[in-house]
Amino acid sequence: MRTDRFENQAAFDLLAQPEHQRLLYGALKAANVTRGHPHFEDCVTTAHLTWLSAYQNFEPDLPANLVDFRKFAFRRIKWRTVDYLRKQTLRAQHQVPLDAAADMSVIPMAVKEREWLLTDLLTALLDQCKPGERIYLTEFFLEEQSVADIMHTHGVSRRTVFNWRASLLKRATDLYQQP
């Protein structure tokens, strides 16, 4: 790799030749970038820097292998330009226009905050529950089983399940009202 300042100047002097300017703009055209393209100026700058990079990374001596260098530089410029445009397209797809940003709501964050508060409350409640209350909490709220299913699964009466629910609600109310 050649990174000497004089070598860089030689690369740009070589690029200044009309046939190499045609090569550069031909590579841009091969990447579907013409003068009317919205990123034309940026792509030309990228192409100039890619030319310099190709010049620095080309191993054989240049005056003897200029034809091979032209092919190498053309491919490099074309594919670097395609990569640049792909990145610009991806960046543009993920941006929200300013007029649409004003209409965006912050409500989803409020919903998430409520979910986090509920998760904290349920975690604290699970730590303080008695075994029957824990059964009711996990199976009724988390597994969405009915009272009859809880009754049959654990072999208890309906009244017992309702007592677990009442004591769980009392414990939750006490926990929720703590400062």
PDB file of C-alpha atoms in Angstrom:
ATOM      1  CA  MET A   1       0.000   0.000   0.000  1.00  0.00           C
ATOM      2  CA  ARG A   2       1.362   3.359  -1.015  1.00  0.00           C
ATOM      3  CA  THR A   3       0.387   6.267   1.201  1.00  0.00           C
ATOM      4  CA  ASP A   4       3.120   8.745   0.417  1.00  0.00           C
ATOM      5  CA  ARG A   5       1.911  12.298  -0.266  1.00  0.00           C
ATOM      6  CA  PHE A   6       3.729  12.366  -3.603  1.00  0.00           C
ATOM      7  CA  GLU A   7       2.155   9.040  -4.576  1.00  0.00           C
ATOM      8  CA  ASN A   8      -1.268  10.484  -3.729  1.00  0.00           C
ATOM      9  CA  GLN A   9      -0.561  13.470  -5.938  1.00  0.00           C
ATOM     10  CA  ALA A  10       0.504  11.082  -8.715  1.00  0.00           C
ATOM     11  CA  ALA A  11      -2.825   9.240  -8.312  1.00  0.00           C
ATOM     12  CA  PHE A  12      -4.815  12.443  -8.727  1.00  0.00           C
ATOM     13  CA  ASP A  13      -2.613  13.536 -11.633  1.00  0.00           C
ATOM     14  CA  LEU A  14      -3.408  10.207 -13.302  1.00  0.00           C
ATOM     15  CA  LEU A  15      -7.102  10.759 -12.603  1.00  0.00           C
ATOM     16  CA  ALA A  16      -6.952  14.209 -14.183  1.00  0.00           C
ATOM     17  CA  GLN A  17      -6.290  12.644 -17.586  1.00  0.00           C
ATOM     18  CA  PRO A  18      -9.433  12.715 -19.761  1.00  0.00           C
ATOM     19  CA  GLU A  19      -9.551   8.950 -20.356  1.00  0.00           C
ATOM     20  CA  HIS A  20      -9.478   8.328 -16.609  1.00  0.00           C
ATOM     21  CA  GLN A  21     -12.192  10.933 -16.009  1.00  0.00           C
ATOM     22  CA  ARG A  22     -14.303   9.001 -18.536  1.00  0.00           C
ATOM     23  CA  LEU A  23     -13.494   5.803 -16.647  1.00  0.00           C
ATOM     24  CA  LEU A  24     -14.600   7.363 -13.355  1.00  0.00           C
ATOM     25  CA  TYR A  25     -17.886   8.698 -14.752  1.00  0.00           C
ATOM     26  CA  GLY A  26     -18.405   5.438 -16.654  1.00  0.00           C
ATOM     27  CA  ALA A  27     -18.121   3.502 -13.395  1.00  0.00           C
ATOM     28  CA  LEU A  28     -20.661   5.857 -11.833  1.00  0.00           C
ATOM     29  CA  LYS A  29     -22.957   5.339 -14.818  1.00  0.00           C
ATOM     30  CA  ALA A  30     -22.554   1.564 -14.442  1.00  0.00           C
ATOM     31  CA  ALA A  31     -23.769   2.023 -10.861  1.00  0.00           C
ATOM     32  CA  ASN A  32     -26.811   3.963 -12.248  1.00  0.00           C
ATOM     33  CA  VAL A  33     -25.591   7.340 -11.026  1.00  0.00           C
ATOM     34  CA  THR A  34     -25.954  10.123 -13.587  1.00  0.00           C
ATOM     35  CA  ARG A  35     -25.871  13.908 -13.247  1.00  0.00           C
ATOM     36  CA  GLY A  36     -29.564  14.029 -12.319  1.00  0.00           C
ATOM     37  CA  HIS A  37     -29.143  11.623  -9.390  1.00  0.00           C
ATOM     38  CA  PRO A  38     -29.822  13.212  -5.976  1.00  0.00           C
ATOM     39  CA  HIS A  39     -26.537  11.839  -4.574  1.00  0.00           C
ATOM     40  CA  PHE A  40     -24.458  12.599  -7.672  1.00  0.00           C
ATOM     41  CA  GLU A  41     -21.976  14.980  -6.024  1.00  0.00           C
ATOM     42  CA  ASP A  42     -21.496  12.665  -3.050  1.00  0.00           C
ATOM     43  CA  CYS A  43     -20.935   9.722  -5.380  1.00  0.00           C
ATOM     44  CA  VAL A  44     -18.340  11.682  -7.373  1.00  0.00           C
ATOM     45  CA  THR A  45     -16.471  12.458  -4.145  1.00  0.00           C
ATOM     46  CA  THR A  46     -16.696   8.802  -3.122  1.00  0.00           C
ATOM     47  CA  ALA A  47     -15.418   7.810  -6.579  1.00  0.00           C
ATOM     48  CA  HIS A  48     -12.407  10.141  -6.263  1.00  0.00           C
ATOM     49  CA  LEU A  49     -11.517   8.685  -2.866  1.00  0.00           C
ATOM     50  CA  THR A  50     -12.017   5.170  -4.216  1.00  0.00           C
ATOM     51  CA  TRP A  51      -9.673   5.975  -7.096  1.00  0.00           C
ATOM     52  CA  LEU A  52      -7.028   6.988  -4.567  1.00  0.00           C
ATOM     53  CA  SER A  53      -7.633   3.817  -2.557  1.00  0.00           C
ATOM     54  CA  ALA A  54      -7.374   1.690  -5.705  1.00  0.00           C
ATOM     55  CA  TYR A  55      -4.143   3.431  -6.649  1.00  0.00           C
ATOM     56  CA  GLN A  56      -2.690   2.797  -3.190  1.00  0.00           C
ATOM     57  CA  ASN A  57      -3.747  -0.862  -3.099  1.00  0.00           C
ATOM     58  CA  PHE A  58      -2.783  -1.860  -6.644  1.00  0.00           C
ATOM     59  CA  GLU A  59       0.284  -4.080  -6.301  1.00  0.00           C
ATOM     60  CA  PRO A  60       1.975  -4.210  -9.748  1.00  0.00           C
ATOM     61  CA  ASP A  61       3.934  -1.239 -11.106  1.00  0.00           C
ATOM     62  CA  LEU A  62       1.617   1.194 -12.797  1.00  0.00           C
ATOM     63  CA  PRO A  63       3.156   2.362 -16.013  1.00  0.00           C
ATOM     64  CA  ALA A  64       3.572  -1.251 -17.129  1.00  0.00           C
ATOM     65  CA  ASN A  65       0.161  -2.450 -15.895  1.00  0.00           C
ATOM     66  CA  LEU A  66      -2.047   0.573 -16.554  1.00  0.00           C
ATOM     67  CA  VAL A  67      -4.679  -1.456 -18.440  1.00  0.00           C
ATOM     68  CA  ASP A  68      -5.086  -3.827 -15.485  1.00  0.00           C
ATOM     69  CA  PHE A  69      -5.232  -0.871 -13.108  1.00  0.00           C
ATOM     70  CA  ARG A  70      -8.049   0.702 -15.110  1.00  0.00           C
ATOM     71  CA  LYS A  71     -10.095  -2.486 -14.842  1.00  0.00           C
ATOM     72  CA  PHE A  72      -9.300  -2.719 -11.123  1.00  0.00           C
ATOM     73  CA  ALA A  73     -10.230   0.922 -10.481  1.00  0.00           C
ATOM     74  CA  PHE A  74     -13.441   0.669 -12.530  1.00  0.00           C
ATOM     75  CA  ARG A  75     -14.681  -2.311 -10.509  1.00  0.00           C
ATOM     76  CA  ARG A  76     -13.675  -0.698  -7.229  1.00  0.00           C
ATOM     77  CA  ILE A  77     -15.445   2.580  -8.021  1.00  0.00           C
ATOM     78  CA  LYS A  78     -18.579   0.857  -9.277  1.00  0.00           C
ATOM     79  CA  TRP A  79     -18.984  -1.413  -6.245  1.00  0.00           C
ATOM     80  CA  ARG A  80     -18.023   1.222  -3.684  1.00  0.00           C
ATOM     81  CA  THR A  81     -20.654   3.529  -5.228  1.00  0.00           C
ATOM     82  CA  VAL A  82     -23.279   0.773  -5.106  1.00  0.00           C
ATOM     83  CA  ASP A  83     -22.429   0.166  -1.438  1.00  0.00           C
ATOM     84  CA  TYR A  84     -22.648   3.890  -0.688  1.00  0.00           C
ATOM     85  CA  LEU A  85     -26.076   4.159  -2.330  1.00  0.00           C
ATOM     86  CA  ARG A  86     -27.314   1.073  -0.493  1.00  0.00           C
ATOM     87  CA  LYS A  87     -26.268   2.573   2.832  1.00  0.00           C
ATOM     88  CA  GLN A  88     -27.936   5.875   1.966  1.00  0.00           C
ATOM     89  CA  THR A  89     -31.150   4.062   1.037  1.00  0.00           C
ATOM     90  CA  LEU A  90     -31.166   2.104   4.294  1.00  0.00           C
ATOM     91  CA  ARG A  91     -30.509   5.277   6.273  1.00  0.00           C
ATOM     92  CA  ALA A  92     -33.337   7.101   4.490  1.00  0.00           C
ATOM     93  CA  GLN A  93     -35.769   4.227   5.117  1.00  0.00           C
ATOM     94  CA  HIS A  94     -35.202   4.390   8.866  1.00  0.00           C
ATOM     95  CA  GLN A  95     -35.706   8.128   9.163  1.00  0.00           C
ATOM     96  CA  VAL A  96     -39.050   9.647  10.113  1.00  0.00           C
ATOM     97  CA  PRO A  97     -40.042  12.796   8.214  1.00  0.00           C
ATOM     98  CA  LEU A  98     -40.391  15.878  10.405  1.00  0.00           C
ATOM     99  CA  ASP A  99     -44.050  16.437   9.542  1.00  0.00           C
ATOM    100  CA  ALA A 100     -44.836  12.824  10.539  1.00  0.00           C
ATOM    101  CA  ALA A 101     -42.749  13.118  13.705  1.00  0.00           C
ATOM    102  CA  ALA A 102     -45.101  15.783  15.075  1.00  0.00           C
ATOM    103  CA  ASP A 103     -47.986  13.316  14.870  1.00  0.00           C
ATOM    104  CA  MET A 104     -46.120  10.541  16.652  1.00  0.00           C
ATOM    105  CA  SER A 105     -47.521   9.672  19.998  1.00  0.00           C
ATOM    106  CA  VAL A 106     -45.725   9.069  23.247  1.00  0.00           C
ATOM    107  CA  ILE A 107     -48.590   6.871  24.432  1.00  0.00           C
ATOM    108  CA  PRO A 108     -46.760   3.565  23.725  1.00  0.00           C
ATOM    109  CA  MET A 109     -44.147   4.617  26.291  1.00  0.00           C
ATOM    110  CA  ALA A 110     -46.889   5.264  28.853  1.00  0.00           C
ATOM    111  CA  VAL A 111     -48.271   1.793  28.145  1.00  0.00           C
ATOM    112  CA  LYS A 112     -44.805   0.300  28.651  1.00  0.00           C
ATOM    113  CA  GLU A 113     -44.411   2.180  31.925  1.00  0.00           C
ATOM    114  CA  ARG A 114     -47.712   0.746  33.146  1.00  0.00           C
ATOM    115  CA  GLU A 115     -46.546  -2.734  32.154  1.00  0.00           C
ATOM    116  CA  TRP A 116     -43.301  -2.210  34.080  1.00  0.00           C
ATOM    117  CA  LEU A 117     -45.192  -1.024  37.159  1.00  0.00           C
ATOM    118  CA  LEU A 118     -47.483  -4.036  36.944  1.00  0.00           C
ATOM    119  CA  THR A 119     -44.491  -6.361  36.575  1.00  0.00           C
ATOM    120  CA  ASP A 120     -42.834  -4.788  39.627  1.00  0.00           C
ATOM    121  CA  LEU A 121     -46.059  -5.103  41.619  1.00  0.00           C
ATOM    122  CA  LEU A 122     -46.535  -8.751  40.628  1.00  0.00           C
ATOM    123  CA  THR A 123     -42.922  -9.583  41.458  1.00  0.00           C
ATOM    124  CA  ALA A 124     -43.202  -7.975  44.883  1.00  0.00           C
ATOM    125  CA  LEU A 125     -46.543  -9.681  45.398  1.00  0.00           C
ATOM    126  CA  LEU A 126     -45.129 -13.107  44.532  1.00  0.00           C
ATOM    127  CA  ASP A 127     -42.400 -12.609  47.134  1.00  0.00           C
ATOM    128  CA  GLN A 128     -44.961 -11.936  49.892  1.00  0.00           C
ATOM    129  CA  CYS A 129     -47.680 -14.459  48.952  1.00  0.00           C
ATOM    130  CA  LYS A 130     -48.719 -17.530  50.871  1.00  0.00           C
ATOM    131  CA  PRO A 131     -48.746 -20.775  48.839  1.00  0.00           C
ATOM    132  CA  GLY A 132     -52.486 -20.669  48.006  1.00  0.00           C
ATOM    133  CA  GLU A 133     -52.286 -17.024  46.965  1.00  0.00           C
ATOM    134  CA  ARG A 134     -49.270 -17.826  44.784  1.00  0.00           C
ATOM    135  CA  ILE A 135     -51.236 -20.629  43.096  1.00  0.00           C
ATOM    136  CA  TYR A 136     -54.122 -18.266  42.356  1.00  0.00           C
ATOM    137  CA  LEU A 137     -51.825 -15.506  41.122  1.00  0.00           C
ATOM    138  CA  THR A 138     -49.812 -17.679  38.756  1.00  0.00           C
ATOM    139  CA  GLU A 139     -52.601 -19.831  37.414  1.00  0.00           C
ATOM    140  CA  PHE A 140     -55.430 -17.279  37.183  1.00  0.00           C
ATOM    141  CA  PHE A 141     -53.496 -14.208  36.016  1.00  0.00           C
ATOM    142  CA  LEU A 142     -50.454 -15.619  34.255  1.00  0.00           C
ATOM    143  CA  GLU A 143     -51.760 -18.933  32.872  1.00  0.00           C
ATOM    144  CA  GLU A 144     -55.341 -17.603  32.499  1.00  0.00           C
ATOM    145  CA  GLN A 145     -57.040 -20.648  34.026  1.00  0.00           C
ATOM    146  CA  SER A 146     -60.578 -20.475  35.304  1.00  0.00           C
ATOM    147  CA  VAL A 147     -61.577 -20.908  38.951  1.00  0.00           C
ATOM    148  CA  ALA A 148     -63.009 -24.339  38.089  1.00  0.00           C
ATOM    149  CA  ASP A 149     -59.698 -25.420  36.502  1.00  0.00           C
ATOM    150  CA  ILE A 150     -57.747 -24.278  39.581  1.00  0.00           C
ATOM    151  CA  MET A 151     -60.220 -26.154  41.780  1.00  0.00           C
ATOM    152  CA  HIS A 152     -59.842 -29.412  39.867  1.00  0.00           C
ATOM    153  CA  THR A 153     -56.067 -29.130  39.466  1.00  0.00           C
ATOM    154  CA  HIS A 154     -55.390 -28.657  43.191  1.00  0.00           C
ATOM    155  CA  GLY A 155     -58.340 -30.608  44.615  1.00  0.00           C
ATOM    156  CA  VAL A 156     -59.779 -27.723  46.651  1.00  0.00           C
ATOM    157  CA  SER A 157     -63.242 -26.242  46.960  1.00  0.00           C
ATOM    158  CA  ARG A 158     -64.522 -23.193  45.118  1.00  0.00           C
ATOM    159  CA  ARG A 159     -64.720 -21.337  48.433  1.00  0.00           C
ATOM    160  CA  THR A 160     -60.966 -21.985  49.038  1.00  0.00           C
ATOM    161  CA  VAL A 161     -60.053 -20.530  45.644  1.00  0.00           C
ATOM    162  CA  PHE A 162     -62.209 -17.459  46.367  1.00  0.00           C
ATOM    163  CA  ASN A 163     -60.536 -17.089  49.777  1.00  0.00           C
ATOM    164  CA  TRP A 164     -57.113 -17.192  48.081  1.00  0.00           C
ATOM    165  CA  ARG A 165     -58.319 -14.501  45.690  1.00  0.00           C
ATOM    166  CA  ALA A 166     -59.660 -12.290  48.500  1.00  0.00           C
ATOM    167  CA  SER A 167     -56.474 -12.537  50.566  1.00  0.00           C
ATOM    168  CA  LEU A 168     -54.359 -11.920  47.436  1.00  0.00           C
ATOM    169  CA  LEU A 169     -56.369  -8.792  46.591  1.00  0.00           C
ATOM    170  CA  LYS A 170     -55.996  -7.511  50.160  1.00  0.00           C
ATOM    171  CA  ARG A 171     -52.233  -8.124  50.062  1.00  0.00           C
ATOM    172  CA  ALA A 172     -51.978  -6.425  46.625  1.00  0.00           C
ATOM    173  CA  THR A 173     -53.927  -3.403  47.865  1.00  0.00           C
ATOM    174  CA  ASP A 174     -51.674  -3.080  50.902  1.00  0.00           C
ATOM    175  CA  LEU A 175     -48.557  -3.422  48.759  1.00  0.00           C
ATOM    176  CA  TYR A 176     -49.781  -0.956  46.145  1.00  0.00           C
ATOM    177  CA  GLN A 177     -50.622   1.694  48.728  1.00  0.00           C
ATOM    178  CA  GLN A 178     -47.163   1.579  50.295  1.00  0.00           C
ATOM    179  CA  PRO A 179     -45.164   4.767  49.628  1.00  0.00           C
TER     180      PRO A 179
END
